[in-house]
Coordinates of C-alpha atoms (C1' of nucleotides) in Angstrom, one line a residue:
Chain N
M1486 CA 0.0 0.1 -0.1
E1487 CA 3.4 2.3 0.2
E1488 CA 3.3 3.1 -3.4
I1489 CA 4.7 6.7 -3.9
N1490 CA 4.6 7.9 -7.7
E1491 CA 5.2 10.9 -8.9
L1492 CA 1.4 12.3 -8.9
I1493 CA 1.4 11.5 -5.3
A1494 CA 5.0 12.9 -4.4
Q1495 CA 3.9 16.5 -6.2
R1496 CA 1.3 16.8 -4.2
I1497 CA 3.5 15.9 -0.7
K1498 CA 5.7 18.3 -2.1
K1499 CA 2.7 21.2 -2.2
L1500 CA 1.7 20.4 0.9
E1501 CA 5.1 21.2 2.2
D1502 CA 5.4 24.5 0.4
L1503 CA 1.7 25.2 2.1
R1504 CA 3.3 24.4 5.9
E1505 CA 6.5 26.8 5.0
L1506 CA 3.8 29.5 4.5
G1507 CA 2.2 28.8 7.4
I1508 CA -0.6 27.8 6.0
D1509 CA -2.0 24.2 7.8
P1510 CA -3.0 22.0 4.8
F1511 CA -5.6 20.3 6.9
G1512 CA -6.8 23.6 7.9
G1513 CA -9.2 24.0 11.1
S1514 CA -13.4 24.2 11.1
F1515 CA -15.1 26.0 8.8
F1516 CA -18.6 26.6 9.0
A1517 CA -20.5 26.9 5.9
D1518 CA -24.1 28.4 5.6
D1519 CA -24.8 26.9 2.1
H1520 CA -25.0 24.0 -0.2
A1521 CA -24.5 24.0 -3.8
E1522 CA -27.9 22.7 -4.2
D1523 CA -30.0 24.8 -2.0
L1524 CA -28.1 27.9 -4.2
H1525 CA -29.3 26.7 -7.3
R1526 CA -32.8 26.1 -6.0
K1527 CA -32.9 29.4 -4.6
Y1528 CA -30.7 31.5 -7.1
G1529 CA -31.3 29.5 -9.9
D1530 CA -34.0 31.9 -11.9
A1531 CA -32.2 35.1 -10.2
L1532 CA -31.3 37.3 -12.8
K1533 CA -27.9 38.6 -13.9
E1534 CA -28.7 42.4 -13.2
S1535 CA -30.4 41.6 -10.0
L1536 CA -27.5 39.5 -8.6
A1537 CA -25.3 42.5 -9.6
A1538 CA -27.7 44.7 -8.1
D1539 CA -28.3 43.4 -4.9
P1540 CA -25.4 41.0 -4.2
V1541 CA -25.9 37.8 -2.5
G1542 CA -23.2 36.5 0.0
C1543 CA -23.0 33.1 0.4
S1544 CA -20.3 30.4 2.1
L1545 CA -19.6 27.2 0.8
A1546 CA -17.4 23.6 1.8
G1547 CA -16.7 21.2 -0.5
R1548 CA -14.3 19.0 -2.6
I1549 CA -12.7 20.9 -6.0
I1550 CA -13.3 18.4 -8.8
A1551 CA -12.7 20.7 -12.0
M1552 CA -10.2 23.6 -12.5
R1553 CA -9.8 25.9 -15.4
D1554 CA -6.9 28.0 -14.8
F1555 CA -5.8 31.0 -16.7
G1556 CA -3.2 32.6 -14.8
K1557 CA -4.9 35.2 -13.4
A1558 CA -8.2 33.7 -12.9
A1559 CA -9.6 30.6 -13.0
F1560 CA -12.9 28.8 -13.0
A1561 CA -13.5 25.3 -10.8
H1562 CA -16.3 23.3 -9.5
I1563 CA -17.1 22.4 -5.5
Q1564 CA -18.8 19.4 -5.1
D1565 CA -20.6 19.2 -1.8
T1566 CA -22.8 16.5 -0.1
T1567 CA -25.8 18.1 -2.4
G1568 CA -24.5 18.6 -6.0
K1569 CA -21.8 21.0 -7.2
I1570 CA -21.3 25.0 -8.1
Q1571 CA -19.0 26.7 -10.5
V1572 CA -16.6 28.8 -8.3
Y1573 CA -14.5 32.0 -10.0
F1574 CA -10.9 32.7 -8.8
K1575 CA -10.0 36.4 -9.5
K1576 CA -6.0 37.3 -8.7
E1577 CA -7.6 41.1 -8.5
F1578 CA -9.7 39.9 -5.5
L1579 CA -7.7 37.4 -3.8
G1580 CA -4.3 39.1 -4.0
E1581 CA -1.9 37.2 -1.6
Q1582 CA -4.8 34.2 -1.2
Y1583 CA -4.3 33.6 -5.0
T1584 CA -1.1 32.0 -4.3
L1585 CA -3.3 29.2 -2.4
L1586 CA -4.9 28.4 -5.6
K1587 CA -1.6 27.7 -7.1
K1588 CA -0.7 24.9 -4.6
T1589 CA -4.1 23.8 -5.0
D1590 CA -5.2 20.7 -6.8
I1591 CA -8.1 18.8 -7.8
G1592 CA -9.1 16.8 -5.3
D1593 CA -8.7 19.4 -2.1
I1594 CA -11.2 20.2 0.1
V1595 CA -11.7 23.8 0.4
G1596 CA -14.0 26.6 2.4
L1597 CA -15.0 29.7 0.7
K1598 CA -16.9 33.0 0.9
G1599 CA -18.2 35.0 -2.0
N1600 CA -21.0 36.4 -3.8
L1601 CA -23.2 34.7 -6.7
F1602 CA -23.1 36.0 -9.9
R1603 CA -23.6 35.0 -13.3
T1604 CA -21.0 34.5 -16.2
K1605 CA -21.2 35.1 -19.9
T1606 CA -22.6 31.6 -20.2
N1607 CA -25.3 32.5 -17.4
E1608 CA -24.2 30.0 -15.3
L1609 CA -24.7 30.6 -11.4
T1610 CA -21.3 31.2 -10.1
V1611 CA -19.7 32.2 -7.0
E1612 CA -17.2 35.1 -7.2
V1613 CA -14.4 33.9 -4.3
K1614 CA -13.7 36.5 -1.7
E1615 CA -11.7 34.0 0.3
F1616 CA -10.9 31.0 1.0
V1617 CA -9.4 28.3 3.1
L1618 CA -7.8 24.9 2.6
L1619 CA -9.2 22.2 4.9
A1620 CA -7.8 19.0 3.4
K1621 CA -4.9 18.8 0.9
S1622 CA -5.9 15.4 -1.2
L1623 CA -2.6 13.4 -1.6
R1624 CA -4.2 10.9 -4.2
P1625 CA -5.2 12.1 -7.6
L1626 CA -8.9 11.4 -8.6
P1627 CA -9.7 9.4 -11.7
E1628 CA -10.3 11.0 -14.9
K1629 CA -13.3 13.4 -15.0
W1630 CA -14.5 12.4 -18.1
H1631 CA -14.8 8.7 -17.6
G1632 CA -14.7 8.8 -14.3
L1633 CA -13.9 5.2 -12.1
K1634 CA -15.3 2.6 -14.3
D1635 CA -12.9 -0.4 -12.7
I1636 CA -16.0 -2.4 -10.7
E1637 CA -13.1 -3.9 -8.1
T1638 CA -11.9 -0.7 -7.3
R1639 CA -15.3 0.8 -7.0
Y1640 CA -16.4 -1.9 -4.1
R1641 CA -12.8 -2.0 -2.4
Q1642 CA -12.3 2.1 -2.3
R1643 CA -16.0 2.8 -2.1
Y1644 CA -15.1 6.4 -1.0
V1645 CA -13.7 7.0 -4.3
D1646 CA -16.8 5.4 -6.2
L1647 CA -18.7 8.0 -4.3
I1648 CA -16.5 11.0 -4.8
V1649 CA -16.5 10.6 -8.4
N1650 CA -19.9 8.7 -9.7
P1651 CA -23.1 11.0 -8.6
D1652 CA -25.5 7.8 -9.3
V1653 CA -23.7 5.8 -6.5
R1654 CA -24.5 8.8 -4.1
K1655 CA -28.4 8.5 -4.9
T1656 CA -28.5 5.3 -5.1
F1657 CA -27.5 4.9 -1.0
I1658 CA -29.2 8.2 -0.5
M1659 CA -32.4 6.3 -2.0
R1660 CA -31.7 2.9 0.3
S1661 CA -31.6 5.4 3.7
M1662 CA -35.1 7.1 2.3
I1663 CA -36.4 3.2 1.9
I1664 CA -35.6 2.1 5.4
K1665 CA -36.7 5.1 6.8
A1666 CA -40.3 4.9 4.8
I1667 CA -40.7 1.1 5.7
R1668 CA -39.7 2.5 9.5
D1669 CA -42.7 5.0 9.3
F1670 CA -45.2 3.0 8.0
L1671 CA -44.3 0.2 10.5
E1672 CA -44.7 2.6 13.7
A1673 CA -47.8 4.4 12.3
Q1674 CA -49.5 0.7 12.6
G1675 CA -48.6 0.3 16.0
F1676 CA -45.1 -1.2 16.0
I1677 CA -42.0 -1.2 17.9
E1678 CA -38.5 -1.9 17.1
V1679 CA -36.8 -3.9 18.8
E1680 CA -32.8 -5.5 18.9
T1681 CA -32.6 -9.2 19.6
P1682 CA -29.4 -10.9 19.6
M1683 CA -26.9 -11.1 16.8
M1684 CA -24.9 -13.6 18.6
Q1685 CA -27.2 -16.7 19.3
P1686 CA -26.4 -19.7 21.0
I1687 CA -28.4 -21.8 18.5
P1688 CA -28.7 -19.8 15.7
G1689 CA -32.5 -20.8 14.8
G1690 CA -35.4 -18.9 12.4
A1691 CA -33.9 -19.6 8.7
T1692 CA -32.7 -22.9 6.5
A1693 CA -29.1 -21.9 6.2
R1694 CA -25.3 -22.2 7.2
P1695 CA -24.3 -19.7 10.0
F1696 CA -20.8 -18.1 10.9
R1697 CA -19.4 -19.1 14.2
T1698 CA -17.4 -17.5 16.8
H1699 CA -16.6 -17.9 20.3
H1700 CA -16.8 -15.9 23.5
N1701 CA -13.9 -16.5 25.6
A1702 CA -15.2 -15.3 28.9
L1703 CA -18.1 -17.7 28.8
D1704 CA -15.9 -20.2 27.4
V1705 CA -18.6 -20.8 24.7
D1706 CA -19.4 -21.3 21.0
L1707 CA -21.8 -18.5 19.7
Y1708 CA -23.0 -18.2 16.3
L1709 CA -23.9 -15.1 14.3
R1710 CA -27.5 -14.7 13.6
I1711 CA -29.0 -16.2 10.7
A1712 CA -32.1 -14.9 11.5
P1713 CA -34.0 -13.0 14.1
E1714 CA -37.3 -15.1 14.1
L1715 CA -37.2 -17.4 17.4
Y1716 CA -36.1 -14.0 19.5
L1717 CA -39.0 -12.2 18.2
K1718 CA -41.6 -14.7 18.8
R1719 CA -40.5 -15.2 22.3
L1720 CA -41.3 -11.1 22.3
L1721 CA -45.1 -12.1 21.3
V1722 CA -45.1 -14.6 24.5
G1723 CA -43.8 -11.6 26.3
G1724 CA -47.0 -9.6 25.3
Y1725 CA -45.7 -7.4 22.9
E1726 CA -48.3 -7.6 20.1
R1727 CA -46.3 -5.8 17.0
V1728 CA -42.6 -5.9 16.7
Y1729 CA -40.2 -5.4 14.5
E1730 CA -36.5 -5.5 14.1
L1731 CA -34.5 -4.4 10.7
N1732 CA -31.2 -5.3 10.9
R1733 CA -28.1 -7.4 9.7
N1734 CA -28.4 -11.1 9.3
F1735 CA -25.5 -13.7 8.4
R1736 CA -25.3 -16.6 6.4
N1737 CA -21.7 -18.6 5.5
E1738 CA -23.1 -19.5 2.1
G1739 CA -21.9 -18.4 -1.7
I1740 CA -21.3 -14.4 -2.5
S1741 CA -23.5 -14.0 -5.9
V1742 CA -25.4 -10.7 -7.5
K1743 CA -28.0 -11.7 -5.2
H1744 CA -26.0 -12.9 -2.1
N1745 CA -23.7 -11.2 0.1
P1746 CA -22.8 -13.0 3.6
E1747 CA -24.3 -10.2 5.8
F1748 CA -27.0 -8.9 4.5
S1749 CA -29.9 -6.8 6.1
M1750 CA -33.5 -8.3 6.9
L1751 CA -36.8 -6.5 8.4
E1752 CA -38.9 -9.1 10.2
F1753 CA -42.2 -7.8 11.8
Y1754 CA -44.9 -10.2 13.8
I1755 CA -48.1 -9.4 14.6
A1756 CA -50.4 -11.1 17.4
Y1757 CA -53.8 -11.8 16.4
R1758 CA -53.6 -11.9 12.7
D1759 CA -52.7 -14.4 9.8
Y1760 CA -51.1 -14.8 6.7
R1761 CA -54.0 -13.5 4.7
F1762 CA -53.9 -10.2 6.8
L1763 CA -50.0 -10.1 6.0
M1764 CA -50.6 -10.1 2.2
S1765 CA -52.9 -7.1 2.6
L1766 CA -50.7 -5.4 4.6
T1767 CA -47.8 -5.8 2.5
E1768 CA -49.3 -4.9 -0.4
E1769 CA -49.5 -1.4 1.8
L1770 CA -46.2 -1.3 2.9
L1771 CA -44.6 -1.8 -0.4
S1772 CA -46.7 0.6 -2.8
F1773 CA -46.4 2.9 0.2
V1774 CA -42.3 3.0 0.1
A1775 CA -42.5 3.1 -3.8
Q1776 CA -44.9 5.8 -3.9
K1777 CA -42.7 7.5 -0.9
T1778 CA -39.3 6.8 -2.2
L1779 CA -40.2 7.3 -6.0
G1780 CA -43.2 8.9 -6.6
A1781 CA -45.0 6.4 -8.2
L1782 CA -46.2 2.7 -8.1
Q1783 CA -44.8 2.0 -11.6
V1784 CA -40.9 1.2 -11.2
P1785 CA -38.3 0.5 -14.1
F1786 CA -36.5 -2.4 -13.3
E1787 CA -34.0 -4.0 -16.0
D1788 CA -35.6 -4.1 -19.2
T1789 CA -39.6 -4.0 -17.5
V1790 CA -41.6 -1.7 -15.3
I1791 CA -42.6 -3.4 -11.9
D1792 CA -46.1 -2.2 -11.1
F1793 CA -46.8 -1.8 -7.3
T1794 CA -50.5 -1.2 -7.8
P1795 CA -52.1 -3.7 -5.3
P1796 CA -53.8 -6.1 -4.8
W1797 CA -51.3 -8.3 -6.1
P1798 CA -52.3 -12.4 -7.5
R1799 CA -52.4 -15.2 -4.8
I1800 CA -51.8 -18.3 -6.2
T1801 CA -51.3 -21.5 -4.5
M1802 CA -48.0 -23.3 -4.7
L1803 CA -49.3 -26.6 -6.4
D1804 CA -51.9 -24.0 -8.7
A1805 CA -48.8 -22.4 -9.8
L1806 CA -46.9 -25.5 -10.6
L1807 CA -50.0 -26.9 -12.5
Q1808 CA -50.5 -24.2 -14.3
Q1809 CA -47.0 -24.4 -15.8
G1810 CA -47.7 -27.8 -17.3
V1811 CA -46.4 -29.9 -13.8
P1812 CA -49.2 -32.9 -14.1
Q1813 CA -51.3 -33.7 -11.3
E1814 CA -50.4 -36.9 -10.6
I1815 CA -46.7 -35.9 -9.4
V1816 CA -47.6 -33.4 -6.9
T1817 CA -48.6 -36.3 -4.4
D1818 CA -46.1 -39.0 -5.5
L1819 CA -42.2 -38.9 -4.8
E1820 CA -41.3 -41.2 -7.2
K1821 CA -44.0 -40.3 -9.9
A1822 CA -42.0 -36.5 -9.5
K1823 CA -38.7 -38.1 -9.6
V1824 CA -39.2 -39.5 -12.9
W1825 CA -40.6 -36.3 -14.1
A1826 CA -38.5 -34.0 -12.7
K1827 CA -35.5 -35.9 -14.5
S1828 CA -37.6 -36.0 -17.5
Q1829 CA -37.3 -32.1 -17.4
N1830 CA -33.7 -32.2 -16.9
I1831 CA -34.0 -31.0 -13.4
D1832 CA -31.0 -31.9 -10.9
I1833 CA -32.1 -33.4 -8.1
Q1834 CA -30.3 -35.5 -5.2
D1835 CA -31.4 -38.9 -4.9
K1836 CA -32.6 -38.8 -1.0
I1837 CA -34.9 -35.6 -1.7
S1838 CA -38.3 -35.5 -0.3
L1839 CA -41.4 -34.6 -1.9
G1840 CA -41.7 -31.0 -0.6
R1841 CA -38.2 -30.1 -1.7
L1842 CA -38.5 -31.5 -4.7
L1843 CA -41.6 -29.9 -6.0
D1844 CA -39.6 -26.8 -4.7
E1845 CA -37.1 -27.4 -7.1
I1846 CA -39.7 -27.8 -9.9
F1847 CA -41.4 -24.8 -9.0
K1848 CA -37.7 -22.6 -9.0
E1849 CA -37.4 -24.2 -12.4
K1850 CA -40.6 -24.1 -13.9
V1851 CA -42.3 -21.3 -12.3
E1852 CA -40.0 -18.9 -10.7
P1853 CA -38.7 -17.1 -13.8
L1854 CA -42.5 -15.9 -14.6
L1855 CA -43.0 -14.4 -11.6
V1856 CA -41.8 -10.8 -13.0
Q1857 CA -44.7 -8.7 -11.7
P1858 CA -45.6 -9.2 -7.7
T1859 CA -47.0 -12.4 -6.6
F1860 CA -47.9 -14.2 -3.9
I1861 CA -47.2 -17.8 -4.1
I1862 CA -49.2 -19.4 -0.7
D1863 CA -49.7 -22.5 1.3
H1864 CA -46.3 -24.4 1.0
P1865 CA -45.6 -28.2 2.2
V1866 CA -45.3 -28.3 5.5
E1867 CA -41.8 -29.9 5.3
L1868 CA -40.5 -26.7 3.6
S1869 CA -41.8 -24.6 6.5
P1870 CA -40.7 -25.9 9.7
L1871 CA -42.1 -22.7 11.8
A1872 CA -45.5 -22.4 10.1
K1873 CA -48.8 -22.9 11.2
R1874 CA -50.8 -26.1 9.0
K1875 CA -53.7 -25.2 7.0
S1876 CA -56.9 -26.3 9.0
D1877 CA -58.3 -28.0 6.1
N1878 CA -54.9 -29.7 4.6
P1879 CA -52.5 -30.6 7.2
A1880 CA -50.2 -31.4 4.5
L1881 CA -49.9 -27.5 4.0
T1882 CA -49.1 -24.3 5.8
E1883 CA -50.3 -20.8 6.0
R1884 CA -47.5 -19.4 4.3
F1885 CA -46.7 -17.2 1.3
E1886 CA -43.7 -16.2 -0.4
L1887 CA -43.8 -12.7 -2.6
F1888 CA -42.3 -12.9 -5.4
I1889 CA -41.0 -9.9 -7.9
A1890 CA -38.8 -9.4 -10.9
S1891 CA -38.3 -13.5 -10.3
R1892 CA -36.7 -12.9 -7.3
E1893 CA -38.3 -13.9 -3.8
I1894 CA -38.6 -10.3 -1.8
A1895 CA -40.8 -11.5 1.3
N1896 CA -41.6 -15.1 3.2
A1897 CA -44.4 -14.9 5.5
F1898 CA -46.4 -17.5 8.0
S1899 CA -49.2 -17.9 10.4
E1900 CA -47.1 -18.9 13.0
L1901 CA -46.9 -22.3 14.6
N1902 CA -47.9 -21.7 18.7
D1903 CA -48.3 -25.2 19.3
P1904 CA -45.4 -26.0 21.5
M1905 CA -46.2 -29.9 21.3
E1906 CA -46.1 -29.9 17.2
Q1907 CA -43.2 -27.3 17.4
K1908 CA -40.8 -29.7 19.2
Q1909 CA -41.8 -32.4 17.1
R1910 CA -41.0 -30.6 13.7
F1911 CA -37.6 -29.9 15.5
M1912 CA -37.0 -33.2 16.3
E1913 CA -37.6 -33.8 12.8
Q1914 CA -34.9 -31.1 11.4
V1915 CA -32.6 -32.3 14.3
E1916 CA -33.1 -36.0 12.4
A1917 CA -32.1 -34.2 9.0
K1918 CA -29.6 -32.8 10.8
L1919 CA -27.9 -36.0 11.7
K1920 CA -28.6 -37.5 7.9
G1921 CA -26.3 -34.8 6.7
D1922 CA -28.3 -31.7 6.1
E1923 CA -26.2 -28.9 7.0
E1924 CA -29.1 -26.2 6.9
A1925 CA -31.5 -28.0 8.8
H1926 CA -32.8 -26.1 11.8
F1927 CA -31.3 -26.9 15.5
M1928 CA -33.2 -27.9 18.4
D1929 CA -34.2 -24.8 20.4
E1930 CA -35.6 -26.1 23.7
D1931 CA -35.9 -22.5 25.2
F1932 CA -38.1 -21.5 22.1
V1933 CA -40.5 -24.4 23.0
R1934 CA -40.6 -23.4 26.4
A1935 CA -41.5 -20.2 25.4
L1936 CA -44.4 -21.3 23.4
E1937 CA -45.2 -23.9 26.6
Y1938 CA -46.5 -20.3 28.4
G1939 CA -48.7 -19.6 25.4
M1940 CA -48.1 -17.4 22.2
P1941 CA -51.0 -15.8 20.5
P1942 CA -51.7 -16.8 17.2
A1943 CA -49.7 -14.7 15.2
A1944 CA -48.4 -13.9 11.4
G1945 CA -44.6 -12.8 11.0
E1946 CA -42.8 -11.8 7.7
G1947 CA -39.4 -11.3 6.6
I1948 CA -38.6 -8.8 3.5
G1949 CA -35.1 -9.3 1.9
I1950 CA -34.0 -4.8 2.3
D1951 CA -31.2 -5.4 0.1
R1952 CA -33.3 -7.1 -2.9
L1953 CA -36.0 -4.8 -2.0
V1954 CA -33.2 -1.7 -2.8
M1955 CA -32.3 -3.5 -5.7
L1956 CA -36.1 -3.2 -7.0
L1957 CA -36.3 0.2 -6.5
T1958 CA -32.6 1.6 -7.5
N1959 CA -32.7 -0.5 -10.8
S1960 CA -29.5 -1.7 -9.1
P1961 CA -28.3 -5.3 -11.2
S1962 CA -26.2 -6.3 -8.2
I1963 CA -26.5 -6.5 -4.3
R1964 CA -23.2 -5.2 -4.3
D1965 CA -24.8 -1.8 -5.5
V1966 CA -26.9 -1.4 -3.0
I1967 CA -24.1 -2.5 -0.2
L1968 CA -22.0 0.3 1.0
F1969 CA -19.0 -2.4 1.3
P1970 CA -19.6 -5.6 -0.2
Q1971 CA -17.9 -8.2 0.9
L1972 CA -14.4 -9.1 -0.8
K1973 CA -11.3 -11.2 -0.5
P1974 CA -8.9 -9.2 1.1
E1975 CA -6.2 -7.6 -1.3
Q1976 CA -2.7 -9.1 -1.7
Chain T
rG445 C1' -16.2 -25.5 -6.7
rG446 C1' -16.8 -26.2 -12.0
rG447 C1' -16.4 -23.2 -16.9
rC448 C1' -15.7 -18.7 -20.2
rC449 C1' -13.5 -13.7 -19.7
rG450 C1' -10.4 -9.9 -17.6
rU451 C1' -5.9 -7.9 -15.3
rU452 C1' -1.1 -2.4 -19.6
rA453 C1' 0.9 4.9 -16.7
rG454 C1' -3.4 8.5 -11.3
rC455 C1' -7.8 7.2 -14.8
rU456 C1' -10.5 5.5 -19.4
rC457 C1' -8.5 2.4 -23.1
rA458 C1' -5.0 0.6 -27.7
rG459 C1' -1.1 -2.4 -28.4
rC460 C1' -2.3 -7.4 -35.2
rU461 C1' 1.4 -13.0 -37.2
rG462 C1' 6.4 -12.6 -30.7
rG463 C1' 11.0 -8.1 -32.5
rU464 C1' 12.8 -3.4 -26.1
rA465 C1' 5.7 0.2 -24.6
rG466 C1' 1.4 4.3 -26.5
rA467 C1' -3.4 7.7 -26.9
rG468 C1' -6.8 11.1 -24.1
rC469 C1' -7.6 13.0 -19.7
rA470 C1' -4.8 13.9 -14.9
rG471 C1' 0.5 15.9 -13.6
rC472 C1' 4.6 19.3 -14.3
rU473 C1' 6.8 24.4 -16.9
rG474 C1' 5.7 28.3 -19.7
rA475 C1' 1.3 31.7 -21.9
rC476 C1' -3.7 33.6 -21.0
rU477 C1' -9.1 37.9 -16.4
rC478 C1' -15.5 34.5 -18.6
rU479 C1' -14.4 29.2 -18.8
rU480 C1' -16.9 24.4 -18.1
rA481 C1' -14.1 17.8 -21.7
rA482 C1' -10.9 25.4 -21.6
rU483 C1' -7.0 26.4 -25.2
rC484 C1' -1.6 26.9 -27.3
rA485 C1' 3.7 25.3 -26.6
rG486 C1' 6.9 22.3 -24.6
rC487 C1' 7.9 18.1 -20.5
rG488 C1' 7.9 14.0 -17.0
rG489 C1' 5.1 9.5 -15.9
rG490 C1' 5.2 1.7 -16.5
rU491 C1' 7.7 -4.6 -12.0
rC492 C1' 2.7 -4.7 -19.0
rG493 C1' -1.2 -8.6 -11.7
rC494 C1' 2.9 -12.3 -9.4
rA495 C1' 5.6 -16.5 -10.5
rG496 C1' 7.7 -20.0 -13.8
rG497 C1' 8.3 -22.0 -18.6
rU498 C1' 9.5 -21.9 -24.1
rU499 C1' 12.4 -18.6 -27.1
rC500 C1' 18.3 -15.5 -30.1
rG501 C1' 14.1 -12.4 -28.0
rA502 C1' 7.6 -12.4 -24.7
rA503 C1' 2.4 -7.3 -22.4
rU504 C1' 1.9 -10.6 -26.4
rC505 C1' 2.5 -18.0 -26.7
rC506 C1' 2.2 -22.1 -22.4
rU507 C1' 1.7 -23.8 -17.1
rG508 C1' 0.6 -22.6 -12.1
rC509 C1' -0.9 -18.7 -8.6
rA510 C1' -3.5 -14.3 -7.0
rC511 C1' -7.5 -10.9 -7.5
rG512 C1' -12.1 -9.9 -10.0
rG513 C1' -16.4 -10.0 -13.6
rC514 C1' -20.4 -13.5 -16.1
rU515 C1' -22.3 -17.8 -15.3
rC516 C1' -23.3 -23.1 -13.7
rA517 C1' -23.8 -25.4 -8.9
rC518 C1' -24.4 -24.6 -3.7
rC519 C1' -27.9 -21.2 -1.4
rA520 C1' -34.6 -19.2 0.6

RNA sequence: GGGCCGUUAGCUCAGCUGGUAGAGCAGCUGACUCUUAAUCAGCGGGUCGCAGGUUCGAAUCCUGCACGGCUCACCA
């Protein structure tokens, strides 16, 4: 990392020159009153003559991102958190300070005061009366025209990506707005936000491989949570009726455009309601978020437009399969299903259960077609060890998954609150684990004990925040919506 | 983990069948008081991802490795 090239050496030289002149290259505080976009908004329409007759003073702080030098005058663009504005340095007005300009580089952070005026080309510009260097930049920025394109550098040095790519800054502002809109919606519905352990002795609530760590003082192994579910349901036992948690989960699995080892998940639980209620609530929530952050229910994504206008179709998993030409006879017959799957070139393991096999077929035949928001409901019980059975068909559960743009965005169900059955389902998972299923759930005795005190009937849902942000910002990769995505270390 | 592709100046990229490495921007010096990819003149800047191999000679061909991208597998 100790690369000293000519460009950096030149900047260090300028820094030393400044120190000799008694100027601190990492100057003190500078409280600017204005931001670039505010000035454009307030004075974008102001006439040249009125700005000249009635001077408007302003102060700005930001980074120099372009410079056009004329010897005794210079134009530059200053970028702050809101945007950029042109500034004009003139020797005649700056006197001594003009020498400082000669030691200033693109990338330096400066504070300045001056008056607004319009140039010959009518661009709103600040005529600088005084300026200070707030931070000398020792590294050259990427080129002004092509910017920074190298994907690896963009992720590893996100700070540079953010400096030079305004769209990236915008994406993460959108992310913040989306999360705020979700919180606003849930708070308005009477939910409280809670924080449950990220380090758990028993990782539960999802089908996934956990990260393991160790606490020295207690001398116990702990797992980074794969989901907060079992803790949130303990809170329902405790008497809260509406809780949510919006925070990180960790899964020790592959990395792809849709997977990062740590990712953000919203989970919320509501007592005395069921999964049908949650479908309507989900329609309200996501259309609220789209409207609030994009101002529309139609959202461009890749080569299509996603329409969030409710209601969204609700199709049972089995109907969805049948509609895509899966023969009726195989949905209840494992052996026939295996034969059919093979005839369709679907790769399956030999020991697979019927439920999982149907899930595989679903992923292959149905998922790619679910572009507009669609609820897939009533999954087989073996896929859903924490969900309540349907009263009229105990092989199925009161569950839904929401698909948008062929991705799973939400997963929800009426919660199983029968402690005996929950214990039985855990036992089945433990058996599967013993047989080598690394993702089967762990037995959680304390969770069963909690249920034994009585958990009200309830519905719960998880929404993948990163994938939602991808949808709403039209981002092709999860790495485009996570500020510092996981990469292998350099060197 | 498999397959395919990529890695050349600070950045964006050329570099053909192997013959000692190029452009634009950025930088430096000089000129220039309304430019906005400013302009004009001149100059500097490279472990061609790393390590081997083939060859008289490798950025270029071969092998291995590293990192990244896409994709398949895995994975809600």
